Each structure stands twice: as C-alpha cells, then as structure tokens.
Amino acid sequence: MDVVTGTRIDQYEILSQLGEGGMGEVYLAEDHQLGRKVAIKFLPAKFSADREAKSRLIREARAAAKLDHPNICAIHSVGEKGNNSFIVLQYVKGETLRSRLEREPFQPGDALDVAAQIAEALAEAHAHGIIHRDIKPENVMLTVRGQVKVLDFGLAKMLPDQATETEAATINMLSTPGIVMGTVPYMSPEQTRGERLDQRSDIFSFGVVLYAMLSGKRPFDAKSTAEIISAILTKAPPPLQNAATSVSGQLEDLVLRCLEKNCDARYQTMNDLIADLRSIREDYASGSTAPFELPFEQTPTVILTAPAKVRSKFLRPVVVIPIVAGILAVVLGIYLFSSRWPSSTPTQVTKSSNSAGYDYYVRGKVKVGSENREDNAAAISMLEQSVTADPNYAEAYAALALAYNLKAFLFASDAEKRQLNEDAEVAVEKALALDPNLAEGHLARGIILWTPGKRFPHEQAIQSYKRALALNPNLGEAHQRLSVVYSHIGLLDEAQQEVKKAIDINPNNTVARFRVGVYDVYQGKFEDALTVFKTIPRDVNPSQFDRNLADALFYLGRTAEAEAVVEDYLAKYPQDEGGNVTSVKAMLLAKAGKQREAEDMIQRAIDIGKGFGHFHHTAYNIASAYALMNKPELSVKWLQDTADDGFPCYPLFESDKNLDNVRKDDRFIAFMSKLKQQWQHYKDLFGS
C-alpha cells in the first residue's frame, strides 16, 4: 500500500513525511488512541518483500526497546500492514546535530553539554551489551528544549558475552545484503578493517562527532572513501581549533584519546570518558580552563605515539613534526620518559617501518578484493609502490600477490598470465619468508594455488585457507575464499556458512555478499538469489553478476527478463570476459528451439572464453545448452570438462532441471556416479 497524508494504519493517521533514507522512510503521525504525535518508520517499498531488510527493522526496534533512557529515542511498537513493515517511535521535535553543525561549530561549553548526553546514551546501551556502530551527527537529534536523543539502532550489535541466544539471533544479523555497516568518516580503524568490534569502536566514533562539534569539520576527511579510510588508519587529526574560542588542553586530550588508532589506548569504557567530560565541563563553567597553544608550527609528516596515559600527562597526544626534527623528538622522548615509561609497549601505528609504504598499502588494500578491472589496476599500482618504499613489508607482498592473481585469473591476456602468476608466487614466498606465521601470506598461497594452470587443487587450497584462519580467525577474506572452493566442490552448506562468517567480519565486503546469491542459485533458491542481487552493485564484477542474474531468471522461467539482462550486458561489454553471458544466451536460444543460433553462440563463448579463470562456469552453461537441445553426448562431454576444470559441483548437477533431457543417458549416469564418489570424499574430509 502507498503511504500518503491521510493514510490510516491501525490507530495512527499519517500527517506528513519527516524524512527518508536508503533503508527507511519516516512519517509524522497522529496516535488517535492516546492523543499524541508519533514518528513511524517504514521500510521503503522496494524492500517490502526483503526478509533481511524486515529483520533489520525488527533488530532496530528490539535493540532500542531494551534501552530506557532520556537520551535515547523510545520505541512504542512494531507492526505490519499489508506488505509494509514499520516501527512506531517517540516523535522528537527539533533538528539533527548535522543540521546544527551546518550553521556553525559549537562553543566548547555547549559542545560538552551535548557530548555528555550522547555519552550517557551510549553508556546505557553498552551497559545492556549493545554497541551502536553508526554514531554520527545524522543519528543525533537536538530537541527544542536542548535535550539529546540518539536515534537509529538499526546497525546495533549485541556483544557476544552479554547476549542471550535469542537476543544474539535477533540483533546480530550481520549478513544483511546491501547494508553498509557504519558510515565511513565516523568509523573506527578496526571497523574499517572489518574486525570484530566492542564498545571502544563507539568511543572512537563519539570522538569524531565531538571533534566535528568543536571544529566544524571532521578529523579525517578527503575526497574519496579510500583516502578517508587511509586517514583514519594512518593520519593524525589536525589540531582542534574553534573560530570563536580556543579549545582547552584538557579537552584536546580527551578528544584525541577517543581518537586513538589502537583501541587499547582509548578510553576503555564510556563511564571513564563521562567522568573526564564532567570534570572538564566544571572547569569551563568555572572559567578555569586554559586554551591549548601549540609550541611550534606543525607539519603532518611523521607521527610519533606513546601510551595514552603517558601522553596525557607529559605530551599532547599524537604530536606531528617535520622529519628534520624527528631525531630531536626521539631524544626528547627518551629524556622525558626514561624514568616514567610504563611497562606496556608503545602504541604501534603500523607494522611497516616506512610510513609511505604503509600509506600505499592501505590504499591498495581497500581495493585488493574487488573483481572490478579498474580497482584491480589501482590495487596493483599502490601495492607495488608500497613494497618499493618498504621492501621488508610482508603484508604488502601478500596483498600484492592477491592482486596479481586476480588480474591473471580475470583480466589478463594469455601473454600476461604466465608472468603475473610467477610474480604472484614470488610475492607470496617473499611474504612468508619475512613472516612464516603471516595469515595473509597463507591466504595468498591458497589463492595462487587454486588456478587453472595448477588444475584447481581443491584440497591443497583448503588447507592453506584453514592455516590462515588458524593464525587469524577474523581474516574475512580467508573465510570468503574458503567458501568459494567449498561451493565449487559441492559443499554448499559449508560454503554458505563460510561466506556468512566473512560478512560477519566485514559487512562491507560486497563480493562476499554477492556470493550469497550465487550459492542460492546453486541450491535452487532462485527468488532468494534475486533478492540478494538487487542489493549488489553491478560493477562488483559485471560479467559474473549478469551471468548469475540471468541464470536465476532463466531457472524461474522469466526468459524475457533474462534475455533483457543478456542483451543489455552484451551491448555494453561485447568482449564478454570468459564468454560468461554469451553462454547464457546460448541456453536461451537452445530453450527457444533455435538450435543453429544456439550452436553459433556456443562457439562464440568458446572462442572468447579460452584461458579465462572461471571458464568452468561457461563450460557448465554450454553443457546445459546441449542438454536443452537433447544432445547427451556433447552435454556429458562439457560436464566432464566443467568438473575437470575446477567445478565438480555434484549437488548442482544432480538437481539442475536444465539437464533433465540427458539424465537417462548411460554416459550421464556413469559420469554422475564418479562425481558423487568424489563429492562424498570431500564431504568426509571437510563436511560439517
């Protein structure tokens, strides 16, 4: 149903729209039963059939409903009308913190009043084992009476040691397709890296918001997402300055302690932070604060760090000085701290010994998992510069091996493949020589093993990925790559489990979220697959995306839609890497009884797909096209090629209705008998 002014839903009458975003439309409504104004948040119409989106809405309601605090927007109820899911919230009259900041920065005293209320709200959430994960000015309302209301617990996560089984199942649904978990400029370093989070991540985001309130700008800002992430991970925030009033040294210390890149050096709890906030507020109220004055001109070139407790007493946090003064700074640091330095190790900015090497590494790492040609080229360029700047940087060599491998697998000409594969192997061996226990190195080794040139040694690749995960269970890319191998050898349940672990660790992993839909196709869950694909940008990998989308539509009998996807893709990408989508067109022609055209299209798919890393998927569609044309000998021949070339997915072959015409053929029966034995072997080794 359409939601417009005058719409009546139970006791609520819609009065006007208050706002909308990617995952919610909010309306002002009159509650005729209780005689009050409320806000109602609906899922947008495009998500009305999306079970995951509905689950996210329920998660938001249940997370916020656990919290009873004056600085948290109250949830009244949850409901559904027709296809419309909604939650009824307290109506807060006022403006967002974002709107307030667009006019001018706060004076420090006013900023502290607002910050204290945000901190109290987060402390309440943390006390109930809930982290918000999306603290930003848009999610903070300022009422006309000056009260703060924290909104939008849609990304909230229950900390595992405080959640009941039911609560965890409700709140920690992290594999929601299409949802970006957090907002990049306000993310903590560990959030950008896709690591597991605790309350200290909210503390970092709180620090970003407080910095913006005091200065009128964000501490980590740049033109692109990759540059912002790089700044969050490697750059010190500029000194805090306010157009009207200088910020006190104590307040500067507090903000920068929130913004520590190492979470162990931050405030550990909101309650500790609140205690310092109160003390500083009292100083401002009494007029006893002194502005912080920099002792010299600062140039953002070298970052020297020390443990937060030491720096808050002896130095301003994260002093940034020119390289020329670096030696003097180190000598001064030794002099100041020789008798006072605590036993803990100083905060590590990076594992690289070279800041330029680390900066290039971060920029390349952001794109290294992308299956987009342009992103891959950018990743290789950045990572090559990283290892040039720091030849002993093991992590950069491992990432570079991944980028080389991906180019060879998906984008390179035959002439380039051999050199790229050799370069990838050299980079992996260099990484593991520098650090034999580097999880990323073992991940890279598994990836460069699992290639057409090495005949896809599934068991060896799986062992490499398992070694990587034994060293680092939170290495999301290893979970994703393990899922890919599992899916190809027919362990589809295990593949889904691993890819969901990858998404749990890094909800921003678009490739992993895309694979959820691919595995749905393999398991015959075609409607579920379409739901996933609707939330994935096509440029994640245009040829594979459109092949799988067209496949799902084809299986559902929606041939006109499948044809439209195919024709649109081939018009934009006539080279069709790997013959992926051309093979789908062959299936469509075969299904329509156009045998000659289908065979011509099969030959074109073979001609343009030769040497492609994922050609086994093209081969499978060719086998399907021949089966649809009732040519069992050629169908079985291409099924055998598919299995031999790295895709022996027995459950798919067994259930695929496109192969029904050849199921009674003796050659097919014999082939499937051997394939089942191989599948059972894999299940015995790796099945859950």
XYZ file of C-alpha atoms in Angstrom:
688
model
C 0.000 0.000 0.000
C 1.080 3.614 -0.562
C 1.837 5.761 2.471
C 0.494 9.274 1.918
C -1.017 12.043 4.016
C -4.289 10.811 5.486
C -3.391 7.111 5.347
C -4.781 5.293 8.397
C -2.791 2.402 9.888
C -4.445 0.984 12.996
C -4.798 3.942 15.368
C -2.232 6.036 13.503
C -3.070 8.661 10.864
C -0.216 9.840 8.628
C 0.186 13.641 8.766
C 3.354 14.329 6.766
C 6.723 12.908 5.762
C 9.615 13.821 8.052
C 12.489 12.316 6.061
C 13.801 9.337 4.173
C 16.984 7.396 3.651
C 18.201 4.247 1.950
C 16.584 1.908 4.463
C 13.756 3.923 5.999
C 11.004 6.453 5.366
C 9.846 8.363 8.439
C 6.428 9.992 8.779
C 4.760 12.161 11.395
C 1.505 10.563 12.525
C -1.305 11.147 14.991
C -1.939 8.396 17.531
C -5.721 8.743 17.900
C -5.890 6.171 20.673
C -3.506 8.032 23.015
C -3.845 11.537 21.570
C -0.183 12.148 20.775
C 2.159 12.692 17.859
C 4.461 9.800 16.914
C 7.020 9.083 14.239
C 6.531 5.964 12.102
C 9.457 4.447 10.238
C 8.534 2.303 7.227
C 10.694 0.167 5.032
C 10.866 1.695 1.538
C 8.539 -0.008 -0.954
C 11.475 -1.584 -2.792
C 12.291 -3.605 0.345
C 8.724 -4.677 1.117
C 9.479 -8.278 0.118
C 13.022 -8.300 1.511
C 13.113 -10.555 4.557
C 16.566 -9.374 5.570
C 15.503 -5.719 5.444
C 12.492 -6.517 7.607
C 14.751 -8.319 10.037
C 16.957 -5.230 10.233
C 13.937 -3.097 11.083
C 12.929 -5.522 13.823
C 16.517 -5.561 15.060
C 16.456 -1.780 15.364
C 13.209 -1.892 17.318
C 14.287 -4.649 19.683
C 17.700 -3.146 20.323
C 16.283 0.289 21.163
C 13.365 -1.194 23.121
C 15.838 -2.748 25.572
C 17.016 0.748 26.463
C 15.059 3.071 28.740
C 16.963 6.334 28.859
C 16.019 10.006 28.396
C 18.733 10.448 25.747
C 17.588 7.520 23.571
C 14.589 7.792 21.261
C 11.891 5.492 22.653
C 10.261 2.701 20.626
C 6.493 2.335 21.103
C 5.613 -0.646 18.935
C 6.309 -2.711 15.821
C 3.729 -3.540 13.193
C 2.940 -4.661 9.687
C 0.144 -3.596 7.353
C -0.092 -5.431 4.064
C 3.463 -5.530 2.783
C 4.517 -2.553 4.904
C 6.632 -3.230 7.985
C 7.058 -0.340 10.384
C 8.108 0.740 13.853
C 6.422 3.454 15.900
C 8.850 5.776 17.652
C 8.756 8.695 20.004
C 8.282 11.910 17.991
C 11.219 14.215 18.689
C 10.635 17.835 17.727
C 13.872 19.578 16.915
C 16.772 19.217 14.481
C 19.567 16.780 13.831
C 23.054 17.515 15.057
C 24.053 17.541 11.360
C 21.669 20.453 10.683
C 23.025 22.322 13.680
C 26.636 21.814 12.601
C 25.919 23.072 9.091
C 25.272 26.504 10.566
C 28.376 26.862 12.768
C 30.591 24.961 15.237
C 29.622 24.802 18.897
C 31.273 26.803 21.627
C 33.230 24.322 23.794
C 30.856 24.565 26.751
C 27.795 23.901 24.590
C 29.580 21.072 22.785
C 30.355 19.465 26.141
C 26.693 19.649 27.177
C 25.607 17.821 24.011
C 28.528 15.380 24.136
C 27.764 14.448 27.738
C 24.226 13.456 26.783
C 25.396 11.409 23.800
C 27.907 9.694 26.074
C 25.208 8.931 28.655
C 23.046 7.339 25.936
C 25.916 5.182 24.730
C 26.840 4.197 28.269
C 23.267 2.966 28.720
C 23.483 0.925 25.509
C 26.867 -0.514 26.447
C 25.569 -1.446 29.894
C 22.999 -3.633 28.112
C 25.663 -5.193 25.912
C 24.689 -3.186 22.805
C 27.094 -1.241 20.609
C 25.562 1.286 18.216
C 28.089 1.089 15.317
C 26.735 4.151 13.495
C 27.234 7.172 15.741
C 27.201 10.269 13.539
C 25.529 13.715 13.573
C 22.612 12.454 11.459
C 21.698 9.982 14.202
C 21.626 12.557 17.000
C 18.558 14.785 17.483
C 18.569 18.041 19.482
C 15.120 18.813 20.850
C 13.739 22.339 21.155
C 14.485 22.075 24.889
C 18.131 21.237 24.322
C 17.833 17.534 25.078
C 19.771 14.979 23.045
C 18.097 11.911 21.560
C 20.258 9.204 19.984
C 18.479 7.503 17.062
C 18.758 4.552 14.685
C 19.866 1.355 16.355
C 19.397 -0.468 13.037
C 23.096 -1.423 12.969
C 23.257 -2.204 16.672
C 25.133 -5.321 17.725
C 24.819 -7.303 20.936
C 28.200 -8.070 22.461
C 28.535 -11.870 22.453
C 29.400 -12.212 26.135
C 26.247 -10.355 27.183
C 23.652 -11.653 24.713
C 21.168 -14.405 25.319
C 20.820 -16.864 22.448
C 17.536 -15.255 21.376
C 18.911 -11.712 21.616
C 22.004 -12.600 19.636
C 19.934 -14.215 16.907
C 17.738 -11.115 16.708
C 20.282 -8.336 16.988
C 23.397 -9.803 15.403
C 22.030 -10.380 11.916
C 25.129 -9.071 10.225
C 24.736 -10.663 6.819
C 22.013 -8.303 5.617
C 22.615 -7.863 1.881
C 23.065 -4.282 0.712
C 23.526 -2.735 4.166
C 26.737 -0.828 4.811
C 27.542 -1.367 8.466
C 28.529 2.106 9.563
C 29.365 5.411 7.889
C 32.970 5.610 6.722
C 34.059 9.079 8.035
C 32.892 8.099 11.545
C 34.218 4.520 11.590
C 36.913 3.370 13.975
C 40.102 1.885 12.485
C 39.011 -1.599 13.486
C 35.622 -1.017 11.843
C 37.254 -0.055 8.520
C 39.350 -3.216 8.725
C 36.266 -5.358 9.225
C 37.369 -6.628 12.644
C 35.082 -7.630 15.481
C 34.006 -4.592 17.475
C 33.352 -3.708 21.079
C 32.270 -0.530 22.879
C 35.600 1.147 22.136
C 34.567 1.475 18.496
C 31.604 3.640 19.573
C 34.059 5.690 21.651
C 36.127 6.432 18.547
C 33.008 7.459 16.592
C 31.954 9.629 19.525
C 35.367 11.300 19.340
C 34.859 12.061 15.642
C 31.486 13.671 16.403
C 32.888 15.727 19.292
C 35.811 16.864 17.137
C 33.310 17.999 14.474
C 31.251 19.881 17.054
C 34.320 21.779 18.248
C 35.968 22.490 14.896
C 33.180 22.428 12.338
C 34.918 19.711 10.310
C 35.695 16.025 10.581
C 39.139 14.934 11.794
C 39.658 12.535 8.890
C 38.408 13.983 5.631
C 39.330 13.505 1.986
C 37.837 13.387 -1.493
C 37.423 9.619 -1.760
C 36.373 6.783 0.520
C 39.761 5.108 0.134
C 41.559 8.298 1.181
C 39.266 8.726 4.197
C 39.971 5.148 5.314
C 43.681 5.751 4.820
C 43.461 8.878 7.001
C 41.544 7.021 9.726
C 44.200 4.318 9.771
C 47.361 6.411 9.404
C 46.884 10.161 9.873
C 46.810 12.293 12.995
C 43.822 14.662 13.200
C 44.655 18.353 12.724
C 44.879 20.439 15.929
C 41.476 21.354 17.317
C 40.609 24.974 16.691
C 37.350 26.861 17.026
C 36.605 30.100 15.221
C 35.417 31.776 18.384
C 37.150 30.089 21.324
C 40.333 28.024 21.620
C 39.873 24.516 22.949
C 41.482 23.777 26.299
C 44.372 21.368 26.578
C 42.287 19.033 28.731
C 39.512 18.909 26.144
C 42.058 18.387 23.345
C 43.479 15.480 25.326
C 40.043 13.928 25.800
C 39.096 14.139 22.120
C 42.391 12.761 20.881
C 42.338 9.958 23.404
C 38.952 8.944 21.949
C 40.577 9.016 18.504
C 43.474 6.716 19.339
C 44.010 4.299 16.462
C 44.893 1.481 18.853
C 41.705 0.708 20.779
C 43.741 -0.299 23.851
C 44.995 3.292 24.118
C 41.491 4.827 24.020
C 39.083 5.259 26.864
C 38.057 1.704 27.655
C 34.518 2.487 28.802
C 32.032 5.285 28.336
C 31.852 5.691 32.099
C 35.556 6.592 32.244
C 35.005 9.078 29.437
C 31.954 10.579 31.151
C 33.950 11.172 34.330
C 36.505 13.250 32.420
C 33.759 15.057 30.485
C 32.129 16.126 33.741
C 35.413 17.388 35.133
C 36.147 19.435 32.004
C 32.584 20.813 31.948
C 33.048 22.009 35.519
C 36.274 23.730 34.507
C 34.516 25.529 31.661
C 31.639 26.508 33.943
C 34.076 27.965 36.489
C 36.186 29.704 33.827
C 39.322 27.842 34.908
C 40.175 26.350 31.504
C 43.249 27.428 29.623
C 43.493 27.239 25.822
C 45.923 24.816 24.311
C 48.715 26.545 22.408
C 50.993 24.618 20.087
C 54.681 25.051 20.976
C 55.735 25.150 17.307
C 54.375 25.056 13.764
C 53.231 21.528 12.910
C 53.667 19.775 9.594
C 51.874 16.426 9.107
C 54.849 14.312 8.076
C 55.912 11.973 10.898
C 53.635 10.596 13.634
C 55.172 9.739 16.996
C 52.967 7.968 19.517
C 53.154 6.901 23.124
C 50.681 5.245 25.500
C 47.679 7.473 26.134
C 48.170 7.765 29.914
C 51.754 8.908 29.460
C 50.910 11.401 26.740
C 48.005 12.912 28.599
C 50.412 13.751 31.425
C 53.596 14.758 29.648
C 52.836 15.447 25.964
C 49.944 16.463 23.770
C 48.542 13.345 22.030
C 49.965 12.373 18.644
C 52.495 15.154 18.156
C 53.171 15.651 14.452
C 56.523 17.184 13.475
C 58.684 17.601 10.377
C 61.136 14.839 9.504
C 64.071 17.211 10.148
C 63.039 17.451 13.793
C 62.437 13.712 14.163
C 65.748 12.847 15.802
C 65.409 15.677 18.337
C 61.895 14.496 19.157
C 63.098 10.955 19.833
C 65.905 12.218 22.081
C 63.416 14.433 23.918
C 61.043 11.482 24.303
C 63.772 9.316 25.840
C 64.697 12.090 28.245
C 61.119 12.724 29.344
C 60.035 9.125 29.730
C 63.144 7.209 30.827
C 62.044 7.113 34.464
C 58.277 7.222 33.890
C 57.514 4.925 30.931
C 55.065 2.176 31.914
C 55.770 -1.446 31.176
C 53.326 -1.591 28.258
C 54.651 -1.370 24.711
C 54.206 1.967 22.887
C 51.241 2.160 20.524
C 52.114 0.782 17.084
C 50.941 2.899 14.173
C 51.824 0.255 11.559
C 53.713 -2.984 11.034
C 55.678 -1.266 8.300
C 58.908 0.514 9.096
C 58.074 3.117 6.491
C 55.064 5.446 6.678
C 54.894 5.876 2.902
C 54.913 2.100 2.483
C 52.034 1.766 4.905
C 50.048 4.543 3.252
C 50.364 2.888 -0.170
C 49.483 -0.463 1.432
C 46.266 0.891 2.957
C 45.215 2.490 -0.314
C 45.856 -0.711 -2.226
C 44.317 -2.997 0.399
C 40.991 -1.166 0.135
C 40.671 -2.328 -3.486
C 42.569 -5.612 -3.479
C 39.480 -7.817 -3.132
C 37.491 -6.052 -5.839
C 36.758 -8.025 -9.004
C 36.477 -4.804 -10.986
C 39.194 -4.240 -13.614
C 39.897 -0.606 -12.687
C 40.046 -1.346 -8.958
C 42.453 -4.210 -9.607
C 44.807 -1.960 -11.595
C 44.723 0.646 -8.821
C 45.455 -2.008 -6.171
C 48.482 -3.301 -8.075
C 49.854 0.204 -8.564
C 49.521 1.120 -4.873
C 50.918 -2.167 -3.568
C 53.901 -2.120 -5.912
C 54.728 1.333 -4.567
C 54.293 0.003 -1.023
C 56.884 -2.758 -1.379
C 59.213 -0.377 -3.213
C 59.020 2.024 -0.274
C 59.392 -0.813 2.258
C 60.983 -3.998 0.807
C 60.502 -5.804 4.150
C 56.729 -5.273 4.375
C 55.310 -8.809 4.473
C 51.623 -7.803 4.483
C 52.090 -5.680 1.364
C 53.743 -8.568 -0.515
C 50.831 -10.856 0.426
C 48.265 -8.320 -0.761
C 50.220 -7.737 -3.971
C 50.179 -11.479 -4.664
C 46.372 -11.413 -4.391
C 46.132 -8.511 -6.812
C 48.447 -10.179 -9.349
C 46.497 -13.418 -9.083
C 43.154 -11.721 -9.575
C 44.401 -9.944 -12.683
C 45.736 -13.192 -14.116
C 42.523 -15.021 -13.250
C 40.051 -12.496 -14.634
C 41.559 -9.780 -16.777
C 44.937 -10.653 -18.289
C 45.710 -11.734 -21.828
C 47.301 -15.138 -22.382
C 50.641 -13.397 -22.881
C 50.409 -11.720 -19.466
C 49.177 -14.661 -17.396
C 52.461 -16.570 -17.027
C 54.383 -13.522 -15.805
C 51.595 -12.457 -13.437
C 51.382 -15.921 -11.912
C 55.143 -16.023 -11.449
C 55.074 -12.556 -9.863
C 52.301 -13.691 -7.525
C 54.280 -16.745 -6.398
C 57.402 -14.667 -5.794
C 55.398 -12.167 -3.744
C 53.869 -14.942 -1.601
C 57.216 -16.564 -0.924
C 58.696 -13.176 -0.020
C 55.838 -12.523 2.401
C 56.196 -15.887 4.141
C 59.984 -15.645 4.238
C 59.603 -12.343 6.099
C 56.856 -13.729 8.376
C 56.165 -17.501 8.302
C 53.143 -17.027 10.569
C 51.518 -14.324 8.475
C 47.888 -15.364 7.998
C 47.574 -13.184 4.906
C 50.560 -14.994 3.403
C 48.921 -18.394 3.777
C 45.696 -16.944 2.377
C 47.598 -15.686 -0.666
C 49.314 -19.056 -1.079
C 45.934 -20.786 -1.203
C 44.637 -18.335 -3.769
C 47.558 -18.691 -6.155
C 47.344 -22.477 -5.828
C 43.673 -22.545 -6.855
C 44.134 -21.616 -10.515
C 43.523 -23.249 -13.910
C 47.260 -23.569 -14.519
C 47.582 -25.734 -11.390
C 44.367 -27.645 -12.184
C 42.491 -26.280 -9.163
C 43.971 -28.435 -6.348
C 40.977 -28.049 -4.039
C 42.334 -29.901 -1.020
C 45.651 -28.023 -1.003
C 43.901 -24.671 -1.307
C 41.514 -25.535 1.531
C 44.429 -26.491 3.779
C 46.143 -23.152 3.068
C 42.961 -21.231 3.925
C 42.485 -23.260 7.093
C 46.085 -22.497 8.076
C 45.411 -18.792 7.557
C 42.279 -18.986 9.710
C 44.096 -20.898 12.438
C 46.503 -17.964 12.612
C 43.756 -15.333 12.343
C 40.124 -16.495 12.709
C 38.946 -12.959 11.854
C 40.544 -12.929 8.403
C 37.346 -12.407 6.435
C 38.900 -12.883 3.015
C 40.080 -16.362 4.022
C 36.514 -17.297 5.011
C 35.267 -15.961 1.677
C 37.890 -17.789 -0.382
C 37.273 -20.995 1.539
C 33.570 -20.622 0.741
C 34.379 -20.325 -2.974
C 36.288 -23.610 -3.029
C 33.593 -25.330 -0.962
C 30.914 -24.154 -3.415
C 32.842 -25.457 -6.397
C 33.276 -28.941 -4.915
C 29.624 -29.132 -3.905
C 29.842 -28.441 -0.144
C 27.127 -25.814 -0.432
C 26.059 -25.653 3.213
C 29.664 -25.202 4.253
C 30.101 -22.535 1.564
C 27.154 -20.543 2.939
C 28.499 -20.847 6.478
C 31.921 -19.546 5.498
C 30.672 -16.655 3.382
C 28.398 -15.529 6.202
C 31.402 -15.548 8.535
C 33.181 -13.300 6.032
C 30.222 -10.900 6.026
C 30.015 -11.012 9.818
C 33.630 -9.908 9.987
C 33.322 -7.307 7.206
C 29.753 -6.339 6.305
C 31.145 -4.025 3.605
C 32.500 -6.999 1.619
C 30.333 -6.647 -1.486
C 31.935 -9.616 -3.236
C 31.090 -11.867 -0.282
C 27.505 -10.621 -0.208
C 27.236 -11.292 -3.947
C 28.397 -14.869 -3.378
C 25.472 -15.469 -1.013
C 23.227 -15.022 -4.042
C 25.416 -17.229 -6.228
C 25.214 -20.059 -3.692
C 21.437 -19.571 -3.545
C 21.361 -20.223 -7.309
C 23.371 -23.428 -6.854
C 20.877 -24.582 -4.211
C 17.796 -23.772 -6.294
C 16.796 -20.774 -4.148
C 16.289 -18.527 -7.144
C 13.949 -15.961 -5.570
C 16.346 -15.577 -2.647
C 19.171 -15.084 -5.129
C 17.279 -12.314 -6.931
C 16.656 -10.577 -3.618
C 20.385 -10.594 -2.937
C 21.352 -9.474 -6.438
C 19.029 -6.452 -6.196
C 21.221 -5.096 -3.403
C 24.583 -5.596 -5.136
C 26.112 -3.001 -7.488
C 26.585 -4.446 -10.949
C 30.171 -3.208 -11.140
C 31.206 -5.684 -8.440
C 32.004 -7.908 -11.473
C 29.727 -7.187 -14.453
C 30.185 -10.470 -16.336
C 29.699 -12.747 -13.326
C 26.939 -10.578 -11.899
C 24.863 -10.585 -15.087
C 25.536 -14.272 -15.756
C 24.207 -15.259 -12.340
C 21.305 -12.799 -12.508
C 20.300 -14.095 -15.944
C 20.716 -17.703 -14.761
C 18.356 -17.114 -11.826
C 15.739 -15.505 -14.074
C 16.117 -18.331 -16.609
C 15.555 -21.012 -13.970
C 12.425 -19.182 -12.803
C 11.032 -19.230 -16.352
C 11.319 -15.442 -16.643
C 13.020 -15.752 -20.008
C 12.090 -12.300 -21.299
C 13.780 -10.691 -18.292
C 16.794 -12.973 -18.667
C 17.069 -12.036 -22.332
C 16.922 -8.341 -21.430
C 19.785 -8.753 -18.938
C 21.865 -10.634 -21.510
C 21.283 -8.180 -24.339
C 21.943 -5.166 -22.142
C 25.210 -6.677 -20.913
C 26.437 -7.713 -24.362
C 25.660 -4.247 -25.727
C 27.821 -2.678 -23.014
C 30.512 -5.366 -22.812
C 30.733 -7.063 -26.230
C 34.086 -8.636 -25.284
C 32.250 -10.636 -22.540
C 35.160 -11.824 -20.407
C 35.187 -15.601 -20.295
C 32.126 -15.975 -22.521
C 30.094 -15.834 -19.309
C 26.956 -14.118 -20.555
C 27.313 -15.386 -24.124
C 26.876 -18.906 -22.704
C 23.603 -17.842 -21.085
C 22.435 -16.549 -24.458
C 23.231 -19.988 -25.885
C 20.974 -21.547 -23.247
C 18.163 -19.120 -24.046
C 18.413 -19.914 -27.750
C 18.508 -23.650 -27.057
C 15.429 -23.397 -24.849
C 13.631 -21.500 -27.624
C 14.408 -24.280 -30.107
C 16.803 -22.126 -32.152
C 19.442 -24.828 -32.433
C 21.645 -23.319 -35.145
C 21.810 -19.943 -33.398
C 22.495 -21.705 -30.084
C 25.427 -23.640 -31.533
C 26.840 -20.455 -33.081
C 26.625 -18.778 -29.681
C 28.313 -21.773 -28.017
C 31.209 -21.470 -30.426
C 31.483 -17.734 -29.749
C 31.547 -18.412 -25.976
C 34.353 -20.923 -26.506
C 36.324 -18.538 -28.729
C 36.192 -15.571 -26.346
C 36.360 -17.620 -23.147
C 39.533 -19.564 -23.809
C 42.023 -19.190 -20.959
C 39.585 -17.438 -18.620
C 39.949 -18.397 -14.953
C 36.234 -19.006 -14.443
C 35.671 -20.701 -17.812
C 34.301 -23.756 -15.986
C 31.062 -21.794 -15.430
C 30.852 -21.040 -19.137
C 31.521 -24.729 -19.808
C 28.660 -25.702 -17.498
C 26.236 -23.440 -19.361
C 27.422 -24.935 -22.655
C 26.686 -28.403 -21.252
C 23.251 -27.153 -20.214
C 22.587 -25.711 -23.673
C 23.442 -29.046 -25.298
C 21.176 -30.837 -22.804
C 18.332 -28.451 -23.674
C 18.935 -29.332 -27.335
C 18.798 -33.044 -26.315
C 22.388 -33.755 -27.336
C 23.560 -36.008 -24.486
C 26.990 -36.882 -25.864
C 28.069 -33.243 -26.157
C 26.353 -32.318 -22.885
C 28.222 -35.015 -20.922
C 31.472 -34.081 -22.638
C 31.133 -30.467 -21.442
C 30.023 -31.548 -17.971
C 33.204 -33.610 -17.722
C 35.229 -30.581 -18.863
C 33.458 -28.494 -16.234
C 34.347 -30.916 -13.442
C 37.926 -31.434 -14.639
C 38.421 -27.671 -14.862
C 37.633 -26.985 -11.207
C 33.837 -27.112 -10.841
C 32.767 -30.662 -9.831
C 29.632 -29.424 -8.041
C 27.648 -32.658 -7.701
C 24.545 -31.193 -5.925
C 24.078 -28.637 -8.720
C 24.495 -31.230 -11.471
C 22.107 -33.581 -9.656
C 19.269 -31.060 -9.237
C 19.555 -28.792 -12.292
C 16.369 -29.140 -14.367
C 18.253 -27.902 -17.446
C 19.957 -31.322 -17.545
C 16.754 -33.361 -17.363
C 16.895 -34.386 -21.036
C 20.152 -36.313 -20.519
C 19.595 -37.895 -17.117
C 18.696 -41.318 -18.519
C 21.712 -41.446 -20.814
C 24.231 -44.123 -19.757
C 27.137 -41.723 -20.192
C 25.498 -39.208 -17.872
C 24.704 -41.904 -15.297
C 28.311 -43.140 -15.284
C 29.673 -39.613 -15.059
C 27.396 -38.743 -12.142
C 28.317 -41.935 -10.290
C 32.010 -40.971 -10.318
C 31.198 -37.374 -9.460
C 29.159 -38.477 -6.444
C 32.058 -40.574 -5.142
C 34.362 -37.570 -5.391
C 31.784 -35.383 -3.628
C 31.449 -37.913 -0.819
C 35.237 -37.864 -0.429
C 35.159 -34.094 0.007
C 32.273 -34.374 2.481
C 34.207 -36.902 4.545
C 37.234 -34.587 4.625
C 35.646 -31.183 5.068
C 31.899 -31.561 5.679
C 30.422 -30.011 8.791
